[in-house]
XYZ file of C-alpha atoms in Angstrom:
528
model
C -16.804 13.425 -16.041
C -15.801 12.867 -12.286
C -16.423 9.164 -12.696
C -14.201 8.903 -15.889
C -11.286 10.817 -14.385
C -10.958 8.890 -11.018
C -11.821 5.587 -12.629
C -8.955 6.089 -15.207
C -6.590 7.131 -12.412
C -7.612 4.093 -10.546
C -7.207 1.680 -13.557
C -3.703 2.964 -14.430
C -2.431 2.267 -10.884
C -3.902 -1.037 -10.937
C -1.983 -1.841 -14.106
C 1.085 -0.447 -12.508
C 0.523 -2.743 -9.338
C 0.362 -5.844 -11.373
C 3.652 -4.735 -13.303
C 5.486 -3.876 -10.272
C 4.564 -7.412 -8.716
C 5.655 -9.305 -11.683
C 8.978 -7.228 -12.200
C 9.894 -8.127 -8.582
C 11.174 -11.541 -9.791
C 12.624 -10.398 -13.259
C 16.093 -11.833 -13.556
C 15.408 -14.538 -10.774
C 14.256 -17.308 -13.421
C 11.468 -19.691 -12.520
C 13.572 -22.240 -10.748
C 13.159 -20.729 -7.285
C 11.828 -22.998 -4.743
C 9.230 -22.814 -2.107
C 11.350 -20.604 0.148
C 12.200 -18.053 -2.597
C 8.494 -17.795 -3.314
C 7.087 -17.758 0.198
C 9.801 -15.861 2.225
C 11.467 -14.050 -0.540
C 14.678 -16.368 -0.332
C 15.143 -14.908 3.238
C 16.909 -11.952 1.501
C 14.918 -9.002 1.957
C 16.457 -5.854 3.522
C 15.269 -3.210 5.911
C 13.426 -1.043 3.419
C 11.657 -3.835 2.090
C 10.747 -5.658 5.336
C 9.652 -2.265 6.752
C 7.350 -1.502 3.942
C 5.887 -5.000 3.651
C 5.306 -5.543 7.560
C 3.904 -1.869 7.410
C 1.609 -3.038 4.621
C 0.233 -5.903 6.519
C -0.895 -3.759 9.374
C -2.130 -1.034 7.428
C -5.239 -2.644 5.676
C -8.593 -1.527 4.578
C -9.702 -1.297 8.154
C -7.364 1.631 8.597
C -9.455 3.602 5.851
C -12.611 2.243 6.629
C -12.932 0.467 10.153
C -10.647 3.055 12.048
C -12.677 6.003 10.493
C -15.853 4.043 11.211
C -14.853 3.311 14.864
C -13.922 6.991 15.148
C -17.325 8.071 13.875
C -19.401 5.541 16.023
C -17.280 5.239 19.277
C -14.423 7.578 19.622
C -11.671 6.450 22.097
C -12.105 2.869 22.158
C -10.566 2.973 18.505
C -7.118 3.687 20.111
C -6.645 0.052 20.822
C -5.285 -0.335 17.348
C -2.507 1.972 17.984
C -1.861 0.531 21.428
C -1.529 -3.060 20.468
C 0.424 -2.436 17.448
C 3.016 -0.511 19.173
C 3.250 -2.988 22.022
C 3.372 -5.983 19.529
C 6.372 -4.305 17.787
C 8.066 -4.019 21.127
C 7.543 -7.798 21.555
C 8.726 -8.324 18.086
C 12.142 -6.937 18.749
C 12.556 -10.055 20.728
C 10.253 -12.601 19.036
C 11.026 -11.755 15.466
C 14.698 -12.558 15.647
C 14.072 -15.714 17.736
C 11.520 -17.306 15.126
C 13.749 -15.920 12.213
C 16.845 -17.869 13.506
C 14.869 -21.117 14.406
C 13.289 -21.054 10.793
C 16.565 -20.311 9.259
C 18.573 -23.159 11.335
C 16.016 -25.701 10.536
C 14.957 -24.643 7.076
C 11.271 -23.639 7.828
C 8.827 -21.476 6.121
C 6.009 -20.934 8.385
C 4.212 -21.441 11.734
C 2.918 -24.910 10.828
C 6.538 -25.940 9.859
C 7.680 -24.753 13.347
C 5.032 -26.635 15.322
C 5.696 -29.486 13.427
C 9.425 -29.655 14.074
C 9.195 -28.676 17.673
C 6.839 -31.334 18.624
C 7.866 -33.754 15.971
C 4.453 -34.241 14.746
C 3.751 -33.488 10.961
C -0.010 -34.281 11.717
C -0.004 -31.162 14.093
C 1.495 -28.975 11.278
C -1.616 -29.936 9.147
C -4.071 -29.410 11.989
C -2.583 -25.813 12.653
C -2.677 -25.000 8.856
C -6.532 -25.819 8.886
C -7.215 -23.731 12.049
C -5.135 -20.765 10.726
C -7.094 -21.109 7.354
C -10.447 -20.727 9.202
C -9.106 -17.803 10.990
C -7.391 -16.204 7.962
C -9.899 -16.694 5.301
C -12.516 -14.048 6.687
C -9.638 -11.416 6.451
C -9.236 -12.155 2.621
C -13.173 -11.671 2.422
C -12.956 -8.535 4.475
C -10.199 -7.142 2.246
C -12.157 -7.925 -0.801
C -15.181 -6.231 0.612
C -13.281 -3.179 1.673
C -11.687 -2.684 -1.630
C -15.082 -3.181 -3.388
C -16.775 -0.585 -1.159
C -13.662 1.968 -1.817
C -13.768 1.455 -5.425
C -17.330 1.640 -5.961
C -17.499 4.932 -4.000
C -14.562 6.705 -5.560
C -15.677 5.842 -9.090
C -19.009 7.535 -8.135
C -20.895 4.282 -8.727
C -19.412 3.680 -12.150
C -17.791 0.414 -10.979
C -20.458 -1.696 -9.361
C -19.458 -3.776 -6.158
C -19.467 -7.005 -7.803
C -17.064 -5.923 -10.366
C -15.018 -4.238 -7.712
C -14.649 -7.393 -5.693
C -13.530 -9.258 -8.739
C -11.077 -6.659 -9.593
C -9.548 -7.138 -5.971
C -9.093 -10.812 -6.615
C -7.670 -10.695 -10.048
C -5.171 -8.001 -9.363
C -3.813 -9.630 -6.251
C -3.731 -13.132 -7.685
C -2.113 -11.911 -10.886
C 1.086 -11.073 -9.226
C 1.227 -13.057 -5.957
C 1.084 -16.441 -7.737
C 4.166 -15.585 -9.774
C 6.172 -13.251 -7.487
C 5.118 -14.327 -3.803
C 6.437 -12.381 -0.982
C 8.847 -10.527 -3.147
C 6.191 -9.227 -5.226
C 4.144 -8.145 -2.205
C 6.997 -6.267 -0.894
C 7.631 -4.270 -4.229
C 3.772 -3.324 -4.402
C 4.124 -2.340 -0.561
C 6.627 0.449 -1.601
C 3.996 1.955 -4.107
C 1.203 1.578 -1.413
C 3.339 3.291 1.151
C 4.156 6.341 -0.905
C 0.676 6.750 -1.635
C -0.720 6.228 1.955
C 1.715 8.654 3.202
C 1.197 11.073 0.767
C -2.629 11.069 0.824
C -3.111 10.772 4.691
C -0.552 13.468 5.150
C -2.458 15.701 2.768
C -6.073 14.800 4.200
C -4.637 15.398 7.778
C -4.055 19.012 6.875
C -6.672 19.629 4.285
C -9.966 18.361 5.889
C -9.403 20.246 9.313
C -8.718 23.531 7.446
C -11.386 23.241 4.746
C -14.301 22.471 7.003
C -13.525 23.912 10.105
C -10.707 26.431 9.704
C -7.884 24.509 11.503
C -7.420 21.875 14.312
C -8.148 24.389 16.959
C -11.820 25.021 16.002
C -12.165 21.234 15.143
C -11.137 20.021 18.551
C -13.027 22.696 20.288
C -16.116 21.635 18.545
C -15.689 17.946 19.621
C -15.014 18.811 23.104
C -18.070 20.963 23.265
C -20.541 18.931 21.213
C -19.209 15.176 21.370
C -17.476 14.717 24.731
C -18.443 11.192 25.102
C -16.246 10.205 21.977
C -13.132 11.448 23.848
C -13.294 9.212 26.925
C -13.929 5.623 27.708
C -16.073 3.731 27.129
C -16.770 6.121 24.174
C -20.194 6.557 22.538
C -22.474 3.743 22.656
C -19.795 1.144 22.408
C -21.407 -1.686 24.470
C -18.839 -1.665 27.286
C -15.491 -1.021 25.672
C -13.973 0.522 28.801
C -10.659 0.842 30.272
C -10.349 -3.044 31.327
C -11.446 -4.161 27.734
C -8.866 -1.705 26.233
C -6.183 -3.126 28.421
C -6.937 -6.731 27.937
C -7.422 -6.245 24.146
C -3.926 -4.576 23.828
C -2.291 -7.512 25.695
C -3.912 -10.213 23.765
C -3.457 -8.599 20.411
C -0.053 -7.641 20.831
C 0.766 -11.415 21.727
C -1.019 -12.540 18.855
C 0.331 -10.219 16.206
C 3.858 -11.402 16.652
C 2.876 -14.991 15.901
C 0.407 -14.158 13.175
C 1.045 -16.365 10.087
C 1.300 -12.971 7.971
C 3.686 -11.316 10.529
C 5.897 -14.348 10.729
C 6.199 -14.498 6.896
C 7.576 -10.973 7.247
C 10.028 -12.192 9.876
C 11.216 -15.013 7.940
C 11.741 -12.956 4.807
C 14.509 -10.845 6.471
C 18.101 -11.048 5.450
C 19.252 -11.320 8.980
C 17.990 -10.733 12.321
C 19.229 -7.215 12.700
C 16.723 -6.325 9.858
C 13.977 -7.201 12.126
C 15.346 -5.505 15.321
C 15.636 -2.256 13.185
C 12.065 -2.597 11.963
C 11.003 -3.103 15.453
C 12.159 0.485 16.249
C 10.853 2.164 12.903
C 7.425 0.541 12.621
C 5.607 2.464 15.489
C 6.392 5.563 13.508
C 4.206 4.493 10.627
C 1.387 3.925 13.098
C 1.125 7.830 13.662
C -0.585 7.616 10.247
C -3.393 5.690 11.893
C -4.512 8.819 14.009
C -5.563 10.641 10.600
C -8.450 8.232 9.618
C -9.449 8.057 13.318
C -9.751 11.934 13.513
C -11.233 12.202 10.358
C -14.018 9.814 11.275
C -14.723 12.219 14.184
C -14.679 15.090 11.797
C -17.297 13.337 9.779
C -19.767 13.541 12.504
C -20.226 17.281 11.866
C -19.777 17.073 7.882
C -22.048 14.023 6.999
C -24.064 13.242 10.368
C -26.516 10.243 10.544
C -24.354 7.536 9.040
C -25.477 4.161 10.455
C -24.213 0.645 10.201
C -22.060 -0.089 7.388
C -22.361 3.326 6.005
C -20.471 4.791 8.891
C -17.399 2.972 7.446
C -17.385 5.325 4.478
C -17.139 8.219 6.740
C -13.576 9.186 5.578
C -14.445 8.700 1.785
C -17.678 10.882 2.123
C -15.393 13.624 3.137
C -13.092 12.919 0.219
C -15.674 12.634 -2.298
C -17.510 15.803 -1.137
C -14.499 17.942 -1.077
C -11.926 16.944 -3.447
C -11.457 16.862 -7.387
C -11.786 13.547 -9.172
C -8.108 12.966 -9.591
C -7.408 13.379 -5.965
C -10.514 11.151 -5.074
C -8.916 8.540 -7.494
C -5.415 8.622 -5.863
C -6.932 8.450 -2.453
C -9.080 5.352 -3.556
C -5.871 3.786 -5.185
C -4.048 4.089 -1.658
C -7.038 2.589 0.107
C -7.268 -0.299 -2.550
C -3.672 -0.917 -2.173
C -4.024 -1.216 1.442
C -6.551 -4.083 0.676
C -4.378 -5.683 -1.879
C -1.016 -5.916 -0.080
C -2.422 -7.631 3.145
C -4.643 -9.760 0.974
C -1.696 -10.977 -1.086
C 0.201 -12.020 1.969
C -3.018 -13.692 3.452
C -3.267 -15.779 0.424
C 0.330 -16.449 0.206
C 0.483 -17.776 3.871
C -2.448 -20.032 3.171
C -1.187 -21.305 0.237
C 2.533 -21.889 1.973
C 0.810 -23.700 4.920
C -1.342 -26.073 2.631
C 1.417 -26.788 0.090
C 3.894 -27.514 2.885
C 2.026 -29.124 5.732
C -1.113 -30.616 4.328
C -0.880 -31.461 0.508
C 3.034 -31.404 0.571
C 3.198 -33.505 3.765
C 3.302 -36.768 1.770
C 6.249 -35.721 -0.421
C 8.143 -34.754 2.645
C 7.760 -38.250 3.845
C 8.510 -40.023 0.661
C 11.826 -38.062 0.143
C 12.760 -37.701 3.750
C 12.881 -33.961 3.402
C 11.279 -33.342 6.746
C 10.675 -29.647 7.124
C 13.691 -28.336 4.647
C 13.506 -25.897 2.043
C 14.779 -28.431 -0.467
C 18.222 -26.511 -0.691
C 20.415 -29.679 -0.023
C 22.903 -29.644 -2.952
C 22.642 -32.868 -4.835
C 19.488 -34.224 -3.299
C 17.459 -34.241 -6.326
C 14.467 -35.947 -4.472
C 14.274 -33.158 -2.073
C 14.441 -30.388 -4.894
C 11.585 -32.120 -6.661
C 9.533 -32.260 -3.328
C 10.298 -28.692 -2.892
C 8.997 -27.907 -6.363
C 5.839 -29.913 -5.976
C 5.172 -28.128 -2.486
C 5.600 -24.619 -4.385
C 3.202 -25.643 -7.092
C 0.584 -27.002 -4.524
C 0.949 -23.626 -2.519
C 0.482 -21.646 -5.813
C -2.786 -23.582 -6.645
C -3.929 -22.979 -3.098
C -3.264 -19.483 -3.275
C -5.938 -19.219 -6.369
C -8.244 -21.533 -4.596
C -8.260 -19.683 -1.311
C -8.914 -16.241 -3.047
C -11.575 -17.734 -5.286
C -13.305 -19.271 -2.317
C -13.321 -15.913 -0.549
C -14.685 -14.290 -3.537
C -17.366 -16.882 -4.267
C -18.384 -16.477 -0.416
C -18.345 -12.652 -0.766
C -20.935 -12.850 -3.558
C -23.120 -15.838 -2.397
C -22.763 -16.003 1.597
C -21.050 -13.179 2.996
C -22.299 -13.596 6.478
C -20.498 -16.980 6.611
C -17.159 -15.350 6.731
C -18.163 -12.232 8.643
C -19.274 -14.667 11.553
C -16.015 -16.609 11.185
C -14.060 -13.250 11.468
C -15.549 -12.652 15.070
C -13.245 -15.327 16.296
C -10.345 -14.750 14.016
C -7.935 -12.748 16.113
C -8.924 -14.373 19.485
C -8.894 -17.782 17.783
C -5.301 -17.096 16.650
C -4.304 -15.919 20.059
C -4.819 -19.424 21.309
C -1.647 -20.629 19.357
C 0.536 -18.306 21.495
C 1.424 -21.021 24.080
C 1.926 -23.888 21.631
C 4.329 -21.732 19.578
C 6.265 -19.286 21.929
C 5.830 -21.134 25.224
C 6.960 -24.299 23.289
C 10.257 -22.640 21.728
C 11.534 -21.641 24.972
C 10.432 -24.447 27.653
C 11.351 -28.010 26.654
C 8.856 -29.506 29.289
C 5.708 -28.351 27.414
C 4.482 -31.689 25.942
C 2.588 -32.175 22.686
C -0.435 -33.699 24.776
C -0.242 -30.413 26.856
C -0.088 -27.941 23.980
C -2.931 -29.520 22.013
C -5.116 -29.759 25.174
C -4.540 -26.068 25.901
C -5.280 -25.089 22.376
C -8.377 -27.241 22.236
C -9.743 -25.638 25.491
C -8.743 -22.171 24.710
C -10.252 -22.180 21.099
C -13.442 -23.797 22.342
C -13.778 -21.281 25.102
C -13.369 -18.430 22.403
C -16.180 -19.875 20.315
C -18.592 -20.269 23.328
C -18.099 -16.603 24.492
C -17.831 -14.905 21.112
C -20.730 -16.753 19.391
C -22.914 -16.675 22.699
C -22.642 -12.886 22.666
C -20.218 -12.764 25.862
C -17.402 -10.672 24.393
C -16.586 -8.594 26.447
C -16.756 -10.841 29.203
C -16.638 -9.149 32.779
C -15.408 -6.127 30.910
C -12.416 -8.209 29.697
C -11.581 -9.057 25.982
C -12.882 -12.836 25.510
C -9.604 -13.739 23.837
C -7.516 -13.172 27.032
C -9.925 -15.427 29.294
C -9.643 -17.912 26.766
C -5.916 -17.581 26.746
C -5.642 -17.886 30.427
C -7.510 -21.288 30.410
C -5.478 -22.237 27.356
C -2.269 -21.723 29.430
C -3.790 -23.253 32.729
C -4.519 -26.348 30.983
C -1.303 -26.647 29.298
C 0.570 -26.294 32.373
C -1.707 -28.777 34.120
C -1.285 -31.462 31.626
C 2.442 -30.799 31.352
C 2.956 -31.211 35.159
C 0.621 -34.006 35.761
C 1.087 -36.036 32.467
C 4.030 -38.050 31.065
C 7.030 -36.359 29.497
C 7.378 -36.511 25.750
C 10.118 -39.197 24.622
C 12.218 -36.915 22.531
C 16.068 -37.565 22.640
C 16.734 -34.480 20.620
C 19.218 -31.813 21.933
C 17.859 -28.639 23.174
C 19.680 -26.804 20.199
C 17.348 -28.858 17.732
C 14.069 -28.343 19.727
C 14.240 -24.977 21.399
C 14.965 -21.466 20.010
C 18.223 -20.717 21.971
C 19.808 -17.095 22.311
C 23.046 -18.216 20.594
C 21.256 -19.175 17.423
C 20.823 -15.794 16.230
C 24.086 -13.674 16.579
C 23.601 -10.146 15.462
C 25.536 -10.197 12.247
C 23.121 -12.783 10.886
C 25.376 -15.741 11.013
C 24.325 -19.129 12.262
C 25.956 -22.148 13.596
C 26.351 -25.016 10.848
C 23.767 -27.702 11.311
C 26.178 -30.350 12.629
C 27.034 -28.047 15.497
C 24.739 -28.508 18.175
C 24.031 -25.907 20.703
C 24.321 -26.168 24.454
C 21.719 -28.089 26.408
C 19.400 -26.598 29.036
C 21.341 -28.303 31.571
C 24.773 -26.900 30.602
C-alpha cells in the first residue's frame, strides 16, 4: 500500500513536470531561434532567473551528497555553503559583465565568448569538447541520484534501471522543445516543493527523534565532537587550508560554469542578475537542513557505509513519514535532479550545435557568432535554425550517452567526475582574464589551459588531491595563470586591429537600465 501511494504521488508530479515544461513555450510558436531556445530569448525576469539559478545549484547532491557528507565527515561539508555564497558575490560583478558582452555581440555561451574574444572558432569547438568531458559526468550523477531516490521512496517498487530511464525521459521530453524557458518553469514547481519539504523536515526530524534541537545538538557535542570541527571525522585531510582553497577555486569556477552562464544570458537585463546575486544566498540557508539531518541519522540509522550513507536523509524520511509525504519528498529530490540535468543537457547541446556542428554554417553564411536575428538576412536565419536543430539532437544524444554509460560502465563517468569542477576552473583565466586584459594572447591562454588541465589530471588521478593540504584545482590554476602570463610577456602579441569595445567587456557596455550601445557605436579604447 505504501509503495502504491508514494509511487502514485511521484507519477502524478512527473506528468505535471512535463506539462509545465511544454506549456512554457505555449503561444510562442515554433519559429524561435537558437537564442530563444538556449537562453530564453534573453527575456527572463528576476523570479524566473532566481528559481532557475537556485535550481542549478540545488541538485541531487543537496539531498544525497550533502546529507552523506554530514553523516560521514561533518564540518567539511560546509564548503558548499561557503563557495556558493562567495560565488554569488563574484556573480554580482561577473554576471552583468558576461551578460552585456554576450548581448552586445549576440553570443549564447562560453564557447561563443572565447571564439569571439580570440577570433578563433576552433578554440570555441575545443572548449566545447573540454566542457562536455567535464559536464557529462554531472548528467550521469543526476540520473544516478534520481534513480536512487525514486527506488527508495517507492519502497523498491520501481527498480533502479527504470528510475534511471524515467530521469532521462522526463528531462528530455520538455528540454528539447522548451529549452531554458521550460527549465525555468519547472524550477518554480521544484522550488516550492524543496522549500516546503525541507522546511518541514528541519522542524519535524529533531522533534520526532530527539525532542528538539537542544537535545539533538547536545548529543552531537557529547558523542560526535569530531563532526563539528575540521578536518571532521575520517575525512582524509579536509582541513582549514583545504576548506579555504576549495572555497576560492570553486567560487571562481561557478561564475563561469556553462550552466551558470546560461542563466546569466537568459536575464532580461543586468539589474536582474544584480538582484539575484543579493537574493540567492538566502536559498542556500536550506542546505543546512540536509547537512544537519545527515548528522541526525548517525543516531537513528548508524552503520551506513559507502554509497548507503548518501541515503541518510531518506532513511529518516521513509522510517518516520506516511507514504504520501515520502512521495512528496521524493518528488522534490527528483526535481532537484531534473532541473540541473536539463540545463546541463541544454548547455552541451548549445555548445555543440553552435561551436562544433554549427561552425561550418557560420562560416558559409558569414553569421559569425550572431543569433541570426539580423532582419532580412535569410541565410543567417537558416544557419541559426540549423544550429538549433543540431543543438536539440545533441541534447538527446548527450542524455542517451549518459544513460547508456550509467547502465553499462558507470565507473567511467565517475572517474571523469573527479576532475569536472577542477578541470572547468582552468577556463577562468582564458575567459575572465581575457575579457578584461587585452594583452592576454591566444597562445598564452591556450598554453595556460593545457598546463593547468594536465596538472589537474596528474594530481587527481594520481591520488594527490588534496596536495599539501590544498585543493588540487587551485594549485593547477596558479600554474595556469603563471604560464599564461609568462607566454604573454615573453611571446609575440596577437595581430588584432579590432577596437577594445569589440574585444573586451568594458564597464560602459552594461548600463543599469539594460540599454546597450548600438553595434555601430564603438566604446572607448584602453588608451582613452
